[in-house]
XYZ file of C-alpha atoms in Angstrom:
517
model
C -47.221 -13.897 7.578
C -48.156 -16.565 5.011
C -49.960 -13.904 2.981
C -46.867 -11.685 2.861
C -44.705 -14.614 1.763
C -47.219 -15.562 -0.945
C -47.032 -12.002 -2.325
C -43.345 -12.565 -3.027
C -44.288 -14.979 -5.831
C -47.120 -12.890 -7.290
C -47.467 -9.571 -9.087
C -46.905 -7.635 -5.832
C -43.414 -9.070 -5.288
C -41.797 -5.617 -4.862
C -44.262 -4.709 -2.105
C -43.541 -8.020 -0.396
C -39.820 -7.376 -0.681
C -40.153 -3.950 0.940
C -42.085 -5.577 3.798
C -39.140 -7.922 4.464
C -40.587 -11.111 2.992
C -37.264 -11.909 1.285
C -35.756 -12.816 4.659
C -37.905 -15.961 4.684
C -35.796 -17.310 1.805
C -33.199 -18.314 4.402
C -35.259 -18.521 7.595
C -36.865 -21.806 6.524
C -33.745 -23.356 5.037
C -31.221 -25.635 6.673
C -28.114 -23.523 7.284
C -26.088 -26.601 8.198
C -25.434 -26.995 4.471
C -22.871 -24.220 4.850
C -21.246 -26.021 7.780
C -20.959 -29.148 5.650
C -19.339 -27.248 2.759
C -16.598 -25.746 4.970
C -15.953 -28.983 6.859
C -12.695 -30.893 6.412
C -14.731 -34.032 5.619
C -16.873 -32.248 3.005
C -15.923 -34.724 0.244
C -16.967 -37.703 2.364
C -20.314 -36.116 3.229
C -21.048 -35.143 -0.390
C -20.270 -38.617 -1.693
C -22.558 -40.230 0.892
C -25.389 -37.814 0.101
C -24.960 -38.144 -3.662
C -24.997 -41.949 -3.448
C -28.240 -41.702 -1.501
C -29.575 -39.473 -4.306
C -28.589 -42.202 -6.780
C -30.482 -44.735 -4.662
C -33.489 -42.417 -4.797
C -33.299 -42.218 -8.603
C -33.265 -46.013 -8.635
C -36.564 -45.840 -6.677
C -34.874 -46.895 -3.425
C -36.050 -44.035 -1.221
C -34.779 -45.444 2.104
C -31.654 -47.577 1.627
C -30.300 -49.683 4.462
C -27.220 -48.757 6.469
C -25.118 -51.622 5.054
C -26.182 -50.896 1.485
C -24.995 -47.300 1.746
C -21.680 -48.337 3.304
C -20.973 -50.966 0.641
C -21.792 -48.446 -2.094
C -19.500 -45.648 -0.821
C -16.611 -47.540 0.805
C -14.545 -47.845 -2.380
C -14.872 -44.213 -3.468
C -14.209 -42.968 0.064
C -10.978 -44.960 0.213
C -9.965 -43.560 -3.179
C -10.614 -40.011 -1.960
C -8.709 -40.379 1.322
C -6.023 -42.856 0.299
C -6.634 -44.981 3.398
C -9.048 -47.598 4.656
C -12.609 -46.416 5.212
C -13.833 -48.239 8.291
C -17.376 -48.828 9.501
C -16.740 -46.692 12.587
C -15.746 -43.751 10.437
C -18.812 -44.240 8.251
C -21.049 -44.285 11.332
C -19.512 -41.011 12.555
C -20.221 -39.402 9.193
C -23.807 -40.650 9.197
C -24.385 -39.425 12.757
C -23.035 -36.004 11.809
C -25.366 -35.795 8.812
C -28.285 -36.740 11.061
C -27.246 -34.061 13.560
C -27.163 -31.510 10.735
C -30.683 -32.642 9.726
C -29.538 -33.457 6.192
C -30.770 -37.077 6.361
C -33.406 -38.940 8.360
C -33.004 -42.266 10.113
C -35.820 -44.732 10.606
C -35.717 -47.984 12.538
C -37.329 -51.107 11.145
C -38.877 -52.798 14.151
C -39.683 -55.957 12.176
C -35.937 -56.588 11.726
C -35.254 -56.690 15.473
C -34.673 -60.155 16.900
C -34.758 -59.228 20.561
C -33.800 -56.484 22.929
C -30.122 -57.556 22.723
C -30.017 -56.958 18.958
C -27.693 -53.968 18.448
C -26.984 -54.437 14.726
C -27.168 -51.282 12.598
C -28.619 -53.007 9.540
C -32.054 -52.366 11.000
C -31.788 -48.633 10.153
C -32.969 -47.001 6.947
C -31.935 -43.522 5.822
C -33.567 -40.948 3.533
C -32.580 -37.523 2.226
C -34.091 -34.327 3.552
C -35.614 -31.934 1.016
C -32.982 -29.202 1.448
C -30.125 -31.676 1.012
C -31.690 -33.145 -2.133
C -32.278 -29.700 -3.668
C -28.715 -28.709 -2.845
C -27.304 -31.833 -4.553
C -29.370 -31.184 -7.689
C -28.092 -27.603 -7.775
C -24.483 -28.834 -7.490
C -25.162 -31.225 -10.367
C -26.472 -28.455 -12.585
C -23.544 -26.178 -11.791
C -21.024 -28.927 -12.617
C -22.816 -29.668 -15.861
C -22.670 -26.001 -16.835
C -18.954 -25.899 -16.041
C -18.299 -28.863 -18.328
C -20.660 -28.141 -21.216
C -20.491 -24.352 -21.085
C -22.971 -21.991 -22.686
C -23.385 -23.502 -26.135
C -26.737 -21.938 -27.042
C -27.061 -19.295 -29.748
C -28.972 -16.223 -28.676
C -30.246 -15.725 -32.231
C -32.156 -18.989 -31.911
C -33.748 -17.672 -28.727
C -35.060 -14.623 -30.580
C -36.539 -16.894 -33.242
C -38.038 -19.065 -30.509
C -39.689 -16.014 -28.927
C -41.310 -15.100 -32.256
C -42.489 -18.681 -32.811
C -43.885 -18.981 -29.274
C -45.783 -15.724 -29.674
C -47.358 -16.988 -32.915
C -48.241 -20.329 -31.313
C -49.733 -18.586 -28.280
C -51.818 -16.287 -30.497
C -53.034 -19.265 -32.560
C -54.081 -21.230 -29.483
C -55.861 -18.190 -28.004
C -57.802 -17.643 -31.227
C -59.046 -21.256 -31.175
C -60.309 -21.103 -27.563
C -64.053 -20.811 -27.030
C -64.569 -18.203 -24.295
C -68.047 -19.534 -23.552
C -66.833 -23.013 -22.513
C -63.253 -22.528 -21.294
C -62.878 -25.788 -19.347
C -64.557 -28.324 -21.628
C -62.992 -30.778 -24.062
C -60.379 -29.413 -26.384
C -60.555 -25.943 -24.784
C -58.820 -27.266 -21.652
C -55.964 -28.629 -23.747
C -55.689 -25.393 -25.708
C -55.686 -23.365 -22.491
C -52.759 -25.382 -21.102
C -50.892 -25.135 -24.418
C -51.392 -21.367 -24.627
C -50.192 -20.784 -21.063
C -47.243 -23.129 -21.606
C -46.160 -21.253 -24.743
C -46.640 -17.937 -22.958
C -44.578 -19.129 -19.995
C -41.801 -20.236 -22.358
C -41.645 -16.673 -23.709
C -40.681 -15.433 -20.243
C -38.031 -18.154 -19.888
C -36.579 -17.412 -23.329
C -36.443 -13.690 -22.573
C -34.565 -14.426 -19.344
C -32.155 -16.600 -21.361
C -31.519 -13.770 -23.840
C -30.731 -11.365 -20.996
C -28.472 -13.915 -19.294
C -26.428 -14.604 -22.443
C -25.975 -10.920 -23.253
C -24.788 -10.271 -19.695
C -22.370 -13.218 -19.986
C -20.942 -11.791 -23.241
C -20.463 -8.387 -21.623
C -18.754 -10.030 -18.643
C -16.301 -11.869 -20.918
C -15.461 -8.637 -22.722
C -14.886 -6.772 -19.443
C -12.702 -9.616 -18.141
C -10.675 -9.467 -21.363
C -10.004 -5.763 -20.769
C -8.467 -6.200 -17.308
C -6.366 -9.317 -17.910
C -3.537 -10.515 -20.081
C -4.466 -12.653 -23.035
C -2.974 -15.116 -25.476
C -3.354 -15.152 -29.237
C -6.033 -17.862 -29.075
C -8.055 -15.900 -26.511
C -7.861 -12.753 -28.637
C -8.958 -14.688 -31.714
C -11.910 -16.149 -29.803
C -13.037 -12.715 -28.598
C -12.735 -11.283 -32.117
C -14.863 -14.117 -33.486
C -17.543 -13.480 -30.873
C -17.551 -9.766 -31.664
C -17.766 -10.464 -35.372
C -20.737 -12.777 -34.818
C -22.406 -10.239 -32.556
C -21.876 -7.233 -34.830
C -22.643 -8.882 -38.194
C -25.473 -11.233 -37.246
C -26.983 -10.583 -33.862
C -27.575 -6.836 -34.140
C -29.327 -7.299 -37.487
C -31.429 -10.070 -35.994
C -32.373 -7.818 -33.074
C -33.631 -5.106 -35.415
C -35.782 -7.472 -37.474
C -36.971 -9.757 -34.664
C -37.829 -6.975 -32.250
C -40.295 -5.433 -34.702
C -42.173 -8.732 -35.026
C -42.046 -9.376 -31.274
C -43.371 -5.918 -30.382
C -46.202 -6.169 -32.897
C -47.187 -9.604 -31.565
C -47.084 -8.352 -27.960
C -49.201 -5.346 -28.916
C -51.847 -7.583 -30.507
C -51.787 -9.890 -27.475
C -52.188 -6.929 -25.122
C -55.264 -5.857 -27.115
C -58.159 -8.155 -27.911
C -56.347 -11.334 -26.782
C -55.558 -10.030 -23.273
C -59.029 -10.915 -21.960
C -58.827 -14.475 -23.288
C -55.330 -14.891 -21.841
C -56.532 -13.702 -18.438
C -59.509 -16.070 -18.666
C -57.158 -18.977 -19.387
C -55.011 -18.031 -16.415
C -57.964 -17.857 -14.021
C -59.430 -21.126 -15.354
C -56.181 -23.021 -14.871
C -55.747 -21.666 -11.347
C -59.283 -22.710 -10.458
C -58.582 -26.245 -11.711
C -55.381 -26.401 -9.660
C -57.234 -25.367 -6.505
C -59.764 -28.154 -7.089
C -57.046 -30.748 -7.727
C -55.399 -32.760 -5.003
C -52.370 -31.427 -3.189
C -50.049 -33.853 -4.992
C -51.051 -32.441 -8.396
C -50.739 -28.770 -7.530
C -47.817 -26.685 -8.737
C -45.529 -25.361 -6.045
C -45.439 -21.808 -7.379
C -48.258 -19.551 -8.510
C -47.924 -18.371 -12.097
C -47.471 -14.698 -12.874
C -50.381 -12.562 -13.970
C -50.555 -12.332 -17.806
C -51.094 -8.568 -17.724
C -47.954 -8.038 -15.635
C -45.956 -10.452 -17.799
C -47.022 -8.647 -20.997
C -46.041 -5.328 -19.454
C -42.579 -6.618 -18.520
C -42.000 -8.227 -21.936
C -43.010 -5.036 -23.761
C -40.659 -2.976 -21.554
C -37.809 -5.417 -22.323
C -38.159 -5.442 -26.138
C -39.283 -1.843 -26.604
C -36.907 0.844 -27.890
C -34.812 2.149 -25.034
C -35.703 -0.899 -22.942
C -33.548 -3.490 -21.221
C -32.549 -5.144 -24.507
C -31.223 -1.856 -25.895
C -29.478 -1.143 -22.603
C -27.655 -4.490 -22.715
C -26.680 -3.943 -26.371
C -25.274 -0.490 -25.550
C -23.179 -1.948 -22.733
C -21.803 -4.604 -25.073
C -21.067 -1.970 -27.723
C -19.080 0.129 -25.227
C -17.131 -2.911 -24.056
C -16.530 -3.938 -27.699
C -15.000 -0.572 -28.538
C -12.680 -0.813 -25.552
C -11.665 -4.349 -26.532
C -11.045 -3.223 -30.081
C -8.885 -0.352 -28.801
C -6.824 -2.709 -26.655
C -6.259 -5.137 -29.516
C -5.438 -2.264 -31.916
C -2.837 -0.877 -29.515
C -1.299 -4.331 -29.246
C -1.216 -4.660 -33.044
C 0.471 -1.262 -33.414
C 3.107 -2.303 -30.900
C 3.705 -5.509 -32.814
C 4.054 -3.497 -36.040
C 6.684 -1.276 -34.446
C 8.580 -4.318 -33.232
C 8.383 -5.883 -36.673
C 9.715 -2.643 -38.254
C 12.753 -2.671 -35.986
C 13.353 -6.312 -36.792
C 13.129 -5.574 -40.508
C 15.686 -2.783 -40.128
C 18.068 -5.125 -38.322
C 17.629 -7.798 -40.985
C 18.322 -5.279 -43.774
C 21.447 -3.996 -41.978
C 22.724 -7.515 -41.392
C 22.263 -8.244 -45.106
C 24.348 -5.157 -45.907
C 27.091 -6.287 -43.527
C 27.190 -9.707 -45.110
C 27.818 -8.158 -48.539
C 30.828 -6.104 -47.291
C 34.365 -7.184 -48.259
C 36.283 -9.321 -45.791
C 38.911 -6.628 -45.060
C 36.349 -3.962 -44.174
C 35.008 -3.676 -40.657
C 31.970 -1.403 -39.933
C 33.435 0.080 -36.771
C 31.064 3.038 -36.505
C 28.017 0.813 -36.802
C 29.332 -1.697 -34.281
C 30.206 1.034 -31.765
C 26.748 2.566 -32.131
C 25.085 -0.841 -31.869
C 26.982 -1.912 -28.753
C 26.997 1.470 -27.000
C 24.986 1.589 -23.757
C 21.609 3.279 -23.812
C 22.799 6.076 -21.536
C 23.460 9.787 -21.964
C 27.144 10.757 -22.181
C 27.868 13.275 -19.429
C 31.503 14.168 -20.321
C 31.555 17.826 -21.448
C 35.059 17.637 -22.909
C 35.496 16.544 -26.497
C 37.421 13.361 -27.145
C 37.753 10.702 -29.814
C 40.101 7.865 -30.655
C 42.918 10.284 -31.564
C 42.462 13.231 -29.234
C 42.372 12.870 -25.492
C 39.994 14.880 -23.367
C 41.191 17.539 -20.931
C 41.370 16.028 -17.454
C 38.762 17.388 -15.046
C 39.732 19.989 -12.474
C 40.180 18.703 -8.920
C 37.355 19.447 -6.577
C 37.790 22.053 -3.896
C 36.455 20.823 -0.669
C 35.467 23.210 2.083
C 37.666 23.190 5.170
C 36.065 21.183 7.911
C 36.639 22.141 11.528
C 35.491 19.978 14.329
C 33.848 22.094 16.997
C 33.107 21.069 20.529
C 29.422 20.378 21.095
C 27.500 22.930 23.092
C 26.633 21.554 26.528
C 22.965 21.140 27.243
C 23.198 21.402 31.016
C 24.530 24.474 32.792
C 28.003 23.989 34.199
C 27.891 24.082 37.984
C 30.270 26.405 39.815
C 32.108 24.911 42.768
C 32.923 27.280 45.663
C 34.686 24.690 47.815
C 31.649 24.466 50.075
C 30.348 21.255 51.622
C 27.605 19.625 49.617
C 24.167 20.061 51.159
C 21.121 18.070 50.173
C 17.694 19.608 49.563
C 16.325 18.147 52.780
C 19.136 19.641 54.791
C 18.532 23.011 53.086
C 14.837 22.928 54.049
C 15.704 22.058 57.678
C 18.224 24.887 57.831
C 15.645 27.371 56.528
C 13.110 26.100 59.106
C 15.693 26.444 61.900
C 16.427 30.043 60.927
C 12.693 30.816 60.864
C 12.159 29.301 64.356
C 15.000 31.337 65.845
C 13.650 34.447 64.159
C 10.062 34.078 65.394
C 10.573 32.635 68.918
C 12.806 33.405 71.856
C 13.973 30.240 73.576
C 15.194 30.462 77.162
C 16.835 27.271 78.308
C 14.455 24.328 78.624
C 11.294 26.429 78.657
C 8.650 25.565 76.071
C 7.300 28.253 73.791
C 3.734 28.281 72.439
C 3.725 28.019 68.640
C 0.683 30.299 68.448
C 2.752 33.242 69.827
C 4.632 33.587 66.532
C 4.117 36.837 64.706
C 2.410 36.093 61.351
C 3.504 38.549 58.690
C 2.526 36.636 55.516
C 0.992 33.442 54.262
C 4.466 31.911 54.144
C 4.469 31.960 57.971
C 1.339 29.795 57.991
C 3.182 27.274 55.808
C 6.089 27.271 58.252
C 3.745 26.605 61.172
C 2.271 23.619 59.330
C 5.737 22.359 58.487
C 6.683 22.574 62.191
C 3.631 20.472 63.063
C 4.366 17.913 60.339
C 8.021 17.470 61.249
C 7.307 17.428 64.976
C 4.503 14.835 64.833
C 5.424 12.473 61.993
C 8.135 9.862 62.586
C 7.973 10.761 66.294
C 9.555 14.127 65.644
C 12.928 12.778 64.438
C 13.010 15.224 61.540
C 12.608 18.174 63.928
C 15.176 16.726 66.344
C 17.827 17.034 63.587
C 17.750 20.819 64.103
C 17.591 20.461 67.943
C 13.895 21.139 68.519
C 11.098 19.150 70.150
C 7.346 19.571 69.699
C 4.505 18.722 72.098
C 0.827 18.650 71.045
C -2.164 19.203 73.389
C -5.858 18.555 72.860
C -6.795 22.190 73.267
C -7.656 24.077 70.047
C -6.077 27.454 69.393
C -6.349 30.004 66.587
C -3.548 31.857 64.875
C -4.560 35.092 63.123
C -2.733 36.594 60.169
C -2.941 39.491 57.727
C -5.953 40.099 55.431
C -8.313 38.233 57.780
C -6.552 34.867 57.374
C -6.522 32.491 60.331
C -5.399 28.943 61.111
C -6.961 26.620 63.715
C -4.916 23.741 65.109
C -4.228 21.829 68.313
C -2.145 23.724 70.778
C 1.553 23.022 70.190
C 4.571 23.962 72.281
C 8.183 23.766 71.130
C 11.470 23.838 72.986
C 15.122 23.872 72.015
C 17.303 20.871 72.889
C 20.831 20.967 74.255
C 20.922 24.753 74.245
C 21.330 24.954 70.500
C 24.027 22.318 70.231
C 23.790 19.781 67.443
C 22.378 16.426 68.483
């Protein structure tokens, strides 16, 4: 695992990235920094941490609890507009300790007994992630205030100068004794100059990207006259000075890189290996935290950046495209302003003519045309101030007849018959079927299985007789004057097409000789 992470900072960084080593950039960091930034008390936490950073810069690495409180109490009250108590300060400190942004250490020599509960015996120090985060916030604020005031042309000149200085130092190095005397100093100077070339190249790329971003932002937003003037000045500087400087400086830079990639490449690699060997022999406190890049890979990347069709040309083409779009937007705005100015000039000339007219003359036609609404006249008939227009013909409206709506439901026909519910209709049909299939003689019971089955519908009637005679104690069947009795014996009722029905033996009799109950 450590080997894969180390590859991320060497020449095989793309291979390490594909293996997932980039995930360790956050796995070993304190994610509670994000919780602090979104907290409601973020300002209080930042001011406490930054004051501890100020203590650290004053060589007080572990300030006491009371010293920190006395240093931040005034600014905390100014930020909140209310009194900043010790209890509130202690809550903030405990939260920072819980987030592992600071460490707390107890000074045992300050204790005066086991009953001593004073907090002035504690000392606090910043964690590494918190300190790095505060320094980053400082740099970002400084960039917001100062802005990007560097000239990219100076960076191109610096690259040429650093290449010459690196070549001069490499030529003065004795390859036979690389680590002795003045050779050690020259080796460090050569590698320092060479490392500065990489930093300057990154600065050139960053400033060109920033210029392209400002041009693209100008295209999609409204602008004032001062903003337009500033963008035009930047474009003028870029087109008249920077592009010429790129053409001349790139030739010198490419030639210097080509010479360094030739006979000086071996000496540069020797310097790199010698310095790394010295760092491995040195103590851990004197070692650099990051391994330097291989000179061969760095030369390859620099040549690809400055070469024709490389990243520098690509950035310049993007800026050129954005510049043409900005110029088109400003030109369209200028043309619109010219049209507005032409209309204003026409109005001024006409007003001057009106002023020179005699007092008894009124320009009625001009005033009517000037004050007329900007709408199309839709009256087809001619009219003026003397002749009246023919009045329009009255409209002929179609005769409207109100018709009765068509009913959705079918109208029921009444035959003066008593109303019968669906349940009563089903019982009447069942009663007719029973009288058709069975012959009842007084109080004698009739076996249900003796019914003649002509169709499947008869099976359904037999089941309905069983349901109405058994459920609810047979009250439904008693409504049509019949009673059902069920035995344990099983009987079979055969029908057409080989159909049959098995059920418990049932016998039915008629009540009250057919009279209604």
